Amino acid sequence: MTRVDRIHLLHTNDLHSHLDQTSKMAPLIEELRAQWQARNEWSLLLDIGDHMDRVRMETEGTDGRVNGTILERMGYDFVTLGNNELLTFSQDQLAAVYRDAPYQVLSSNVYEVKRTGQPAWIRPCSHVTLGSVRIGMLAATIPYQTVYELMGWDVRDPVSTLAEHVRRLRGEVDLIVVLSHLGLMNDRMLAKEVPGIDLIIGAHTHHLLEELERVGETWLAGAGKHGQHLGHIEIEVDIDAGRVRTIRGRVYPLAGRAEEREMQELIAHYRGEALENMAQPIHQLSRPLGVDWYGESPLPNLLADALCDWVGAEAALVNNGQLLAEIPAGSVTRQQLHAVCPHPINPVLMTIEGKEIRRTLEEALLDEFVTLPIRGFGFRGKVLGTVSVSGMEVFYDPEAPPFQRIKEIRINGSRLEEEQLVRLATIDMFTFGIGYMGLKEGKVQKYYLPEFLRDLLAKQLQAPAALARCEVKRWHRI
């Protein structure tokens, strides 16, 4: 008679601080693990990165500690780091969350720039034995090397790094599992290029695989995004032969499931702590700062001015959709600025030709751009919105045909020429070809991390004459 060990892997990814989903997920995880334990079956609970997102006030106001506590409370065994964790939290903030965690933080390709090693709270790989089955656990995060270095991280090539670990582990374990925050296309490539990986559990591209996908001898899994599903992989291992007998995957939809009161109370506790931490006043406004996604308005002008001043550029350009609401008169707090501008988006300095600035401003007069819904790349708003500028005046005829409406652009009083190179302050989202198309043609000189747009707003609100300056019109209808 064949002896079989049955192993269950529960997995989540890309929660992005949709914390309320954890109150639905927690009781299901507890119920499933209790069933398996009663049958002498083994289980692990895994998170594949981007659990934290500073768009959520509880995460912002506690520097991610609410996320760390939730991971601990739910009984996670292994977690890895997504680009969101690495690019929006300092190394000290991450260490405070993970250093004493009861779960293991895995990453095979994330190293510190200064020490050329890994901090003590990250492990490059791990061995775990469930029943008679020896499992090698690896993990990798997608490399965006230029910006990671600004946060002190050296994120190495995942394929060569994982291949080295797999070669070393293959003779020591029965099963190799990779927690991959690389995206589905990269998971497929990894499966082809690195033999010996049994299972890749994916993230980053928010892909939902309701059944496992097979590429060569490797199985791929993914549980979507925002805690809408819980992934489950069941593995049967032939004990005597020491090999996988069957592997199956599924996902559990969480819509409509009852919420656990204890988890709700935990989130509420951290909400109160976050509100207290973010309640300190930044500035006193005598009148509101309004925002219009579809036309020039003071608050987007203030943000454009903040970008221009922070970066030290000739001019600046930003989309109005970055601001979600006006700031009312009265005391302005960190919590208000976070509510108005929650995006994990950073300033950038680029050099760009005048013709691409003109193209962008022409696009900003077209409904198909202004009303465009944007998803991802740090944007947490609704629509792109028109463009606000600083250091620049735009003279336009709204009745002219599309792409012939801009009649003149002046930068610091001088007419902008088509081939003229301009040092332009803008936002990192545009460098990825998202939103206004002309801006991706600019040559990036510097990304500014860890500053977010709301940090620039906080500083600008305290600048002398900034409030009067943002009321000055920059778009002139002729």
Coordinates of C-alpha atoms in Angstrom, one line a residue:
M1 CA 0.0 0.0 0.0
T2 CA 1.4 3.4 -1.0
R3 CA 2.0 5.7 1.9
V4 CA 1.0 9.3 1.2
D5 CA 1.7 12.6 3.0
R6 CA -0.8 15.3 2.2
I7 CA 0.3 18.9 2.4
H8 CA -1.8 22.1 2.0
L9 CA -0.4 25.5 1.1
L10 CA -2.7 28.5 1.7
H11 CA -1.5 31.7 -0.1
T12 CA -2.4 35.4 -0.4
N13 CA -0.8 38.2 -2.4
D14 CA -1.2 41.8 -3.3
L15 CA -3.5 42.6 -0.4
H16 CA -2.4 46.3 -0.7
S17 CA -3.8 47.0 2.8
H18 CA -7.4 46.0 2.0
L19 CA -7.4 45.1 5.7
D20 CA -11.1 44.5 6.0
Q21 CA -10.7 41.4 3.8
T22 CA -8.6 39.8 6.5
S23 CA -11.6 39.7 8.8
K24 CA -13.2 37.5 6.2
M25 CA -10.1 35.5 5.5
A26 CA -9.0 34.7 9.1
P27 CA -12.0 32.4 10.1
L28 CA -11.7 30.5 6.8
I29 CA -8.0 29.9 7.3
E30 CA -8.6 28.8 10.9
E31 CA -11.4 26.4 9.9
L32 CA -9.4 24.8 7.0
R33 CA -6.2 24.4 9.1
A34 CA -8.2 22.8 11.9
Q35 CA -9.8 20.3 9.5
W36 CA -6.4 19.3 8.1
Q37 CA -4.8 19.0 11.5
A38 CA -7.6 16.7 12.6
R39 CA -6.7 14.4 9.6
N40 CA -3.0 14.6 10.4
E41 CA -2.4 16.6 7.3
W42 CA 0.1 19.5 7.2
S43 CA -0.3 23.1 6.1
L44 CA 1.6 26.3 5.6
L45 CA 0.2 29.9 5.2
L46 CA 2.2 32.1 2.8
D47 CA 2.0 35.7 1.6
I48 CA 3.7 36.7 -1.6
G49 CA 4.2 40.4 -1.1
D50 CA 2.6 43.8 -1.3
H51 CA 0.6 43.2 1.9
M52 CA 1.4 46.8 2.9
D53 CA 0.1 49.8 1.1
R54 CA 0.3 53.3 2.5
V55 CA -2.9 54.3 0.8
R56 CA -4.6 52.8 3.9
M57 CA -4.6 55.2 6.7
E58 CA -4.0 52.5 9.4
T59 CA -0.9 51.4 7.5
E60 CA 0.4 55.0 6.9
G61 CA -0.2 56.0 10.5
T62 CA 1.5 53.0 12.1
D63 CA 4.4 52.6 9.6
G64 CA 3.0 49.2 8.6
R65 CA 2.8 47.8 12.1
V66 CA -0.9 47.0 11.6
N67 CA 0.1 44.7 8.7
G68 CA 2.7 43.0 10.7
T69 CA 0.3 42.3 13.6
I70 CA -2.3 40.9 11.2
L71 CA 0.2 38.6 9.6
E72 CA 1.1 37.3 13.1
R73 CA -2.5 37.1 14.3
M74 CA -3.5 35.0 11.2
G75 CA -0.6 32.6 11.7
Y76 CA 1.5 33.1 8.6
D77 CA 4.5 30.9 8.3
F78 CA 6.4 32.6 5.4
V79 CA 6.1 36.0 3.8
T80 CA 8.1 37.7 1.1
L81 CA 8.5 41.4 0.1
G82 CA 6.8 43.1 -2.8
N83 CA 7.9 46.2 -4.5
N84 CA 5.4 48.2 -2.5
E85 CA 7.2 47.3 0.8
L86 CA 10.6 48.0 -0.6
L87 CA 9.8 51.3 -2.3
T88 CA 7.5 52.9 0.2
F89 CA 9.0 52.0 3.6
S90 CA 12.5 52.8 4.9
Q91 CA 14.7 49.9 6.0
D92 CA 14.3 51.0 9.6
Q93 CA 10.5 50.9 9.3
L94 CA 10.6 47.4 7.7
A95 CA 13.0 46.1 10.4
A96 CA 10.6 47.4 13.1
V97 CA 7.7 45.4 11.5
Y98 CA 9.6 42.2 10.7
R99 CA 12.6 41.9 13.1
D100 CA 10.8 40.0 15.9
A101 CA 8.1 38.4 13.8
P102 CA 7.1 34.8 14.5
Y103 CA 7.0 34.1 10.7
Q104 CA 10.0 33.9 8.4
V105 CA 10.6 36.7 5.9
L106 CA 12.1 35.2 2.8
S107 CA 13.9 36.8 -0.1
S108 CA 16.5 35.2 -2.3
N109 CA 17.4 38.4 -4.3
V110 CA 17.0 41.3 -1.9
Y111 CA 20.3 42.6 -0.4
E112 CA 21.4 45.8 1.3
V113 CA 23.5 48.2 -0.8
K114 CA 25.8 49.3 2.0
R115 CA 26.6 45.9 3.5
T116 CA 26.3 43.7 0.3
G117 CA 24.5 41.2 2.5
Q118 CA 21.0 40.8 3.9
P119 CA 19.6 42.2 7.1
A120 CA 19.2 39.7 9.9
W121 CA 15.4 39.6 9.5
I122 CA 15.5 38.4 5.9
R123 CA 16.4 34.8 5.1
P124 CA 17.5 33.9 1.5
C125 CA 16.0 30.4 1.7
S126 CA 14.5 28.0 4.2
H127 CA 14.1 24.3 4.8
V128 CA 10.9 23.1 6.4
T129 CA 9.8 19.5 6.9
L130 CA 6.1 18.6 6.9
G131 CA 5.6 15.0 7.9
S132 CA 8.2 13.1 5.9
V133 CA 8.4 15.8 3.1
R134 CA 11.4 18.1 3.0
I135 CA 10.5 21.5 1.3
G136 CA 12.9 24.1 0.1
M137 CA 11.4 27.6 0.3
L138 CA 12.7 30.4 -1.9
A139 CA 11.4 33.9 -2.8
A140 CA 12.1 36.8 -5.2
T141 CA 11.0 40.3 -5.9
I142 CA 10.8 42.0 -9.3
P143 CA 14.0 44.2 -9.8
Y144 CA 13.6 48.0 -10.4
Q145 CA 17.2 48.6 -9.6
T146 CA 17.4 52.4 -10.2
V147 CA 14.8 53.2 -7.6
Y148 CA 15.5 50.4 -5.2
E149 CA 19.0 51.7 -4.7
L150 CA 17.6 55.1 -3.5
M151 CA 16.0 53.1 -0.7
G152 CA 19.2 51.3 0.1
W153 CA 18.3 47.9 -1.6
D154 CA 20.3 45.9 -4.1
V155 CA 17.6 43.7 -5.8
R156 CA 19.5 41.2 -7.8
D157 CA 18.6 39.3 -11.0
P158 CA 16.0 36.8 -9.8
V159 CA 16.6 34.1 -12.5
S160 CA 20.4 33.7 -11.8
T161 CA 19.9 34.1 -8.1
L162 CA 17.1 31.5 -7.9
A163 CA 18.9 29.1 -10.2
E164 CA 21.9 29.1 -7.9
H165 CA 19.7 28.3 -4.9
V166 CA 17.8 25.6 -6.7
R167 CA 21.0 23.8 -7.8
R168 CA 22.2 23.8 -4.2
L169 CA 18.8 22.7 -2.7
R170 CA 17.7 20.1 -5.2
G171 CA 19.5 17.2 -3.7
E172 CA 18.5 18.1 -0.2
V173 CA 14.7 18.5 -0.5
D174 CA 11.8 16.7 -2.0
L175 CA 9.9 19.8 -3.1
I176 CA 11.1 23.3 -4.1
V177 CA 8.6 26.2 -3.8
V178 CA 9.2 29.8 -5.0
L179 CA 7.3 32.7 -3.6
S180 CA 7.5 35.0 -6.6
H181 CA 6.7 38.7 -6.6
L182 CA 7.8 38.8 -10.3
G183 CA 4.6 38.8 -12.3
L184 CA 3.0 36.0 -14.3
M185 CA 5.1 36.4 -17.5
N186 CA 8.2 36.3 -15.5
D187 CA 7.0 33.2 -13.6
R188 CA 6.5 31.5 -16.9
M189 CA 10.0 32.5 -18.0
L190 CA 11.4 31.3 -14.7
A191 CA 9.7 27.9 -15.0
K192 CA 11.3 27.5 -18.5
E193 CA 14.8 28.7 -17.6
V194 CA 15.3 27.2 -14.1
P195 CA 14.7 23.5 -14.1
G196 CA 14.0 21.9 -10.7
I197 CA 11.4 24.3 -9.4
D198 CA 8.2 22.3 -8.5
L199 CA 5.9 25.2 -7.7
I200 CA 5.9 29.0 -8.2
I201 CA 3.3 30.9 -6.2
G202 CA 2.9 34.3 -7.9
A203 CA 2.1 37.9 -7.3
H204 CA 2.7 41.5 -8.6
T205 CA 0.5 41.3 -11.7
H206 CA -2.6 40.4 -9.6
H207 CA -3.2 37.3 -11.7
L208 CA -5.9 34.9 -10.6
L209 CA -5.4 31.3 -11.5
E210 CA -8.4 29.4 -10.4
E211 CA -6.5 26.2 -11.3
L212 CA -2.8 25.6 -11.5
E213 CA -1.0 26.4 -14.7
R214 CA 1.7 24.0 -15.9
V215 CA 4.9 25.2 -17.6
G216 CA 7.2 22.3 -18.3
E217 CA 7.7 20.4 -15.0
T218 CA 6.7 23.5 -12.9
W219 CA 3.3 24.4 -11.6
L220 CA 2.2 28.1 -11.3
A221 CA -0.4 29.6 -8.9
G222 CA -1.8 33.1 -8.2
A223 CA -4.6 34.3 -6.0
G224 CA -5.5 37.6 -7.6
K225 CA -5.5 40.8 -5.6
H226 CA -6.8 42.8 -2.6
G227 CA -7.7 39.7 -0.6
Q228 CA -10.6 38.9 -2.8
H229 CA -9.5 35.2 -2.9
L230 CA -7.6 32.8 -0.8
G231 CA -5.4 30.4 -2.7
H232 CA -5.1 26.7 -1.8
I233 CA -2.7 24.2 -3.2
E234 CA -3.0 20.5 -2.2
I235 CA 0.1 18.3 -2.7
E236 CA 0.2 14.5 -2.2
V237 CA 3.7 13.1 -1.8
D238 CA 4.6 9.4 -2.1
I239 CA 6.5 8.8 1.1
D240 CA 8.3 5.7 -0.1
A241 CA 9.3 7.1 -3.5
G242 CA 10.0 10.6 -2.1
R243 CA 8.3 12.3 -5.0
V244 CA 5.1 14.4 -5.7
R245 CA 2.2 12.2 -6.6
T246 CA -0.5 14.8 -7.3
I247 CA -0.7 18.6 -7.1
R248 CA -4.0 20.5 -7.3
G249 CA -4.9 24.2 -6.9
R250 CA -8.0 26.2 -6.3
V251 CA -9.1 29.6 -4.9
Y252 CA -11.8 30.4 -2.3
P253 CA -13.8 33.6 -3.1
L254 CA -14.3 35.7 0.0
A255 CA -17.2 37.8 -1.2
G256 CA -20.2 37.5 1.1
R257 CA -18.3 35.6 3.9
A258 CA -18.9 36.6 7.5
E259 CA -16.3 38.9 9.1
E260 CA -14.5 37.9 12.3
R261 CA -15.2 40.4 15.1
E262 CA -11.8 40.0 16.7
M263 CA -10.0 41.0 13.5
Q264 CA -12.3 44.0 13.1
E265 CA -11.5 45.1 16.6
L266 CA -7.7 44.8 15.9
I267 CA -8.0 47.0 12.8
A268 CA -10.1 49.5 14.8
H269 CA -7.5 49.7 17.5
Y270 CA -4.8 50.5 15.0
R271 CA -7.1 53.0 13.3
G272 CA -7.3 54.9 16.5
E273 CA -3.5 54.8 16.9
A274 CA -3.0 56.0 13.3
L275 CA -5.5 58.9 13.7
E276 CA -3.7 60.0 16.9
N277 CA -0.3 59.8 15.2
M278 CA -1.5 61.8 12.2
A279 CA -3.5 64.5 14.0
Q280 CA -0.7 67.1 14.4
P281 CA -1.5 70.3 12.6
I282 CA 0.7 71.4 9.7
H283 CA -0.8 74.7 8.7
Q284 CA -3.9 76.9 9.3
L285 CA -5.8 77.8 6.2
S286 CA -7.9 81.0 6.1
R287 CA -9.8 79.7 3.0
P288 CA -10.3 76.3 1.3
L289 CA -8.0 75.0 -1.4
G290 CA -10.3 73.7 -4.1
V291 CA -9.6 71.0 -6.7
D292 CA -11.2 70.5 -10.1
W293 CA -10.1 67.4 -12.0
Y294 CA -11.2 69.0 -15.3
G295 CA -9.9 72.5 -15.0
E296 CA -7.3 74.8 -13.4
S297 CA -7.7 75.1 -9.6
P298 CA -5.6 76.2 -6.6
L299 CA -4.7 72.8 -5.0
P300 CA -3.3 71.2 -8.1
N301 CA -1.4 74.4 -8.8
L302 CA 0.0 74.2 -5.3
L303 CA 1.2 70.6 -6.0
A304 CA 2.8 71.7 -9.3
D305 CA 4.6 74.5 -7.5
A306 CA 5.7 72.1 -4.8
L307 CA 7.2 69.7 -7.4
C308 CA 9.0 72.6 -9.1
D309 CA 10.4 73.9 -5.9
W310 CA 11.4 70.6 -4.4
V311 CA 13.2 69.4 -7.5
G312 CA 14.7 72.7 -8.4
A313 CA 13.4 72.5 -12.0
E314 CA 12.6 75.1 -14.7
A315 CA 9.0 74.0 -14.8
A316 CA 6.7 71.3 -13.4
L317 CA 3.7 69.4 -14.6
V318 CA 1.2 67.1 -12.7
N319 CA -2.2 65.7 -13.3
N320 CA -5.1 67.1 -11.3
G321 CA -6.4 63.6 -10.6
Q322 CA -3.7 63.2 -8.0
L323 CA -5.8 65.3 -5.6
L324 CA -8.9 63.5 -4.5
A325 CA -10.7 66.4 -2.7
E326 CA -10.3 70.0 -1.6
I327 CA -8.7 71.0 1.7
P328 CA -11.2 72.9 3.7
A329 CA -10.4 76.1 5.7
G330 CA -9.0 75.5 9.1
S331 CA -6.3 73.4 10.6
V332 CA -4.6 71.0 8.1
T333 CA -3.3 67.7 9.5
R334 CA -1.2 64.8 8.1
Q335 CA -4.4 62.7 8.1
Q336 CA -6.1 65.3 5.8
L337 CA -3.2 65.4 3.4
H338 CA -3.2 61.6 3.3
A339 CA -6.9 61.5 2.5
V340 CA -6.5 64.1 -0.2
C341 CA -3.3 62.5 -1.7
P342 CA -2.9 58.9 -0.7
H343 CA -0.8 57.7 -3.6
P344 CA 2.7 56.1 -3.1
I345 CA 4.0 58.3 -6.0
N346 CA 7.3 60.1 -6.0
P347 CA 8.7 63.2 -7.7
V348 CA 11.0 62.9 -10.6
L349 CA 13.3 65.2 -12.6
M350 CA 13.6 64.7 -16.3
T351 CA 14.9 66.6 -19.3
I352 CA 12.4 66.7 -22.1
E353 CA 12.0 68.4 -25.5
G354 CA 9.5 71.2 -25.9
K355 CA 7.5 69.3 -28.4
E356 CA 6.7 66.6 -25.9
I357 CA 5.5 69.2 -23.4
R358 CA 3.3 70.6 -26.1
R359 CA 1.9 67.1 -26.9
T360 CA 1.1 66.6 -23.2
L361 CA -0.7 69.9 -22.9
E362 CA -2.7 69.2 -26.0
E363 CA -3.7 65.8 -24.6
A364 CA -4.7 67.5 -21.4
L365 CA -7.4 69.4 -23.4
L366 CA -9.0 66.1 -24.7
D367 CA -11.8 64.3 -22.8
E368 CA -10.4 60.9 -23.6
F369 CA -7.3 61.7 -21.5
V370 CA -8.9 63.8 -18.8
T371 CA -11.5 61.3 -18.0
L372 CA -9.2 58.2 -18.3
P373 CA -9.4 55.8 -15.4
I374 CA -6.0 54.8 -14.2
R375 CA -5.2 51.5 -12.4
G376 CA -1.9 50.7 -10.7
F377 CA 1.6 52.3 -10.9
G378 CA 1.0 53.9 -7.5
F379 CA -2.2 55.8 -8.6
R380 CA -5.0 55.4 -6.1
G381 CA -7.4 57.9 -7.6
K382 CA -10.3 57.7 -10.1
V383 CA -9.4 59.6 -13.3
L384 CA -6.3 61.1 -14.8
G385 CA -7.6 64.7 -14.8
T386 CA -6.2 67.6 -16.8
V387 CA -2.7 69.0 -16.2
S388 CA -1.5 71.7 -13.8
V389 CA 1.8 73.5 -14.4
S390 CA 4.3 75.6 -12.6
G391 CA 7.0 77.9 -14.1
M392 CA 4.9 77.8 -17.2
E393 CA 2.1 79.7 -19.0
V394 CA -0.1 78.1 -21.6
F395 CA -2.1 80.1 -24.2
Y396 CA -4.8 78.0 -25.9
D397 CA -7.9 78.1 -28.1
P398 CA -10.5 75.4 -26.9
E399 CA -12.4 75.8 -30.1
A400 CA -9.5 74.8 -32.4
P401 CA -9.1 71.2 -33.7
P402 CA -7.5 68.6 -31.4
F403 CA -3.7 68.9 -31.2
Q404 CA -3.9 72.5 -32.6
R405 CA -5.3 74.2 -29.5
I406 CA -2.0 75.2 -27.8
K407 CA -1.0 78.5 -29.4
E408 CA 2.0 79.4 -27.2
I409 CA 3.9 78.0 -24.2
R410 CA 6.1 80.2 -22.1
I411 CA 8.6 79.0 -19.5
N412 CA 9.7 81.6 -17.1
G413 CA 8.6 84.3 -19.6
S414 CA 10.3 82.9 -22.7
R415 CA 8.6 81.2 -25.6
L416 CA 9.1 77.4 -25.6
E417 CA 10.6 76.0 -28.8
E418 CA 10.0 72.5 -30.2
E419 CA 13.5 71.2 -29.8
Q420 CA 14.3 73.1 -26.6
L421 CA 15.4 70.9 -23.7
V422 CA 13.6 71.6 -20.4
R423 CA 14.4 70.4 -16.9
L424 CA 10.9 69.3 -15.9
A425 CA 9.7 68.2 -12.5
T426 CA 6.9 65.6 -12.7
I427 CA 5.9 62.3 -11.1
D428 CA 7.3 58.8 -11.5
M429 CA 4.0 57.4 -12.8
F430 CA 4.5 59.3 -16.1
T431 CA 7.9 57.7 -16.7
F432 CA 6.2 54.3 -17.1
G433 CA 4.1 55.5 -20.1
I434 CA 0.9 55.8 -18.0
G435 CA -1.5 58.7 -18.6
Y436 CA 0.0 61.4 -20.7
M437 CA 2.0 59.8 -23.4
G438 CA 4.6 62.5 -24.3
L439 CA 6.2 62.4 -20.9
K440 CA 7.6 58.9 -21.3
E441 CA 9.9 60.4 -23.9
G442 CA 11.7 62.4 -21.3
K443 CA 15.1 61.4 -20.0
V444 CA 15.0 60.7 -16.2
Q445 CA 17.7 62.5 -14.3
K446 CA 16.7 61.6 -10.8
Y447 CA 13.9 59.8 -8.9
Y448 CA 13.2 61.3 -5.4
L449 CA 12.6 58.7 -2.8
P450 CA 11.2 58.3 -0.1
E451 CA 9.3 61.6 -0.6
F452 CA 5.6 61.2 -1.6
L453 CA 3.5 64.0 -3.1
R454 CA 1.8 64.6 0.2
D455 CA 5.1 65.3 1.8
L456 CA 5.8 68.0 -0.8
L457 CA 2.3 69.5 -0.1
A458 CA 3.0 69.6 3.6
K459 CA 6.2 71.6 3.0
Q460 CA 4.7 73.8 0.4
L461 CA 1.8 74.8 2.7
Q462 CA 4.3 76.3 5.0
A463 CA 6.3 78.2 2.3
P464 CA 5.9 82.0 2.3
A465 CA 3.5 83.3 -0.4
A466 CA 2.8 79.7 -1.6
L467 CA -1.0 80.2 -1.1
A468 CA -1.1 83.4 -3.0
R469 CA 1.1 81.9 -5.8
C470 CA -1.2 78.9 -6.4
E471 CA -4.1 81.2 -7.1
V472 CA -2.3 82.8 -10.1
K473 CA -3.6 81.5 -13.4
R474 CA -1.3 79.6 -15.7
W475 CA -3.7 78.5 -18.4
H476 CA -4.9 81.4 -20.6
R477 CA -7.9 81.0 -22.9
I478 CA -7.6 83.1 -26.1

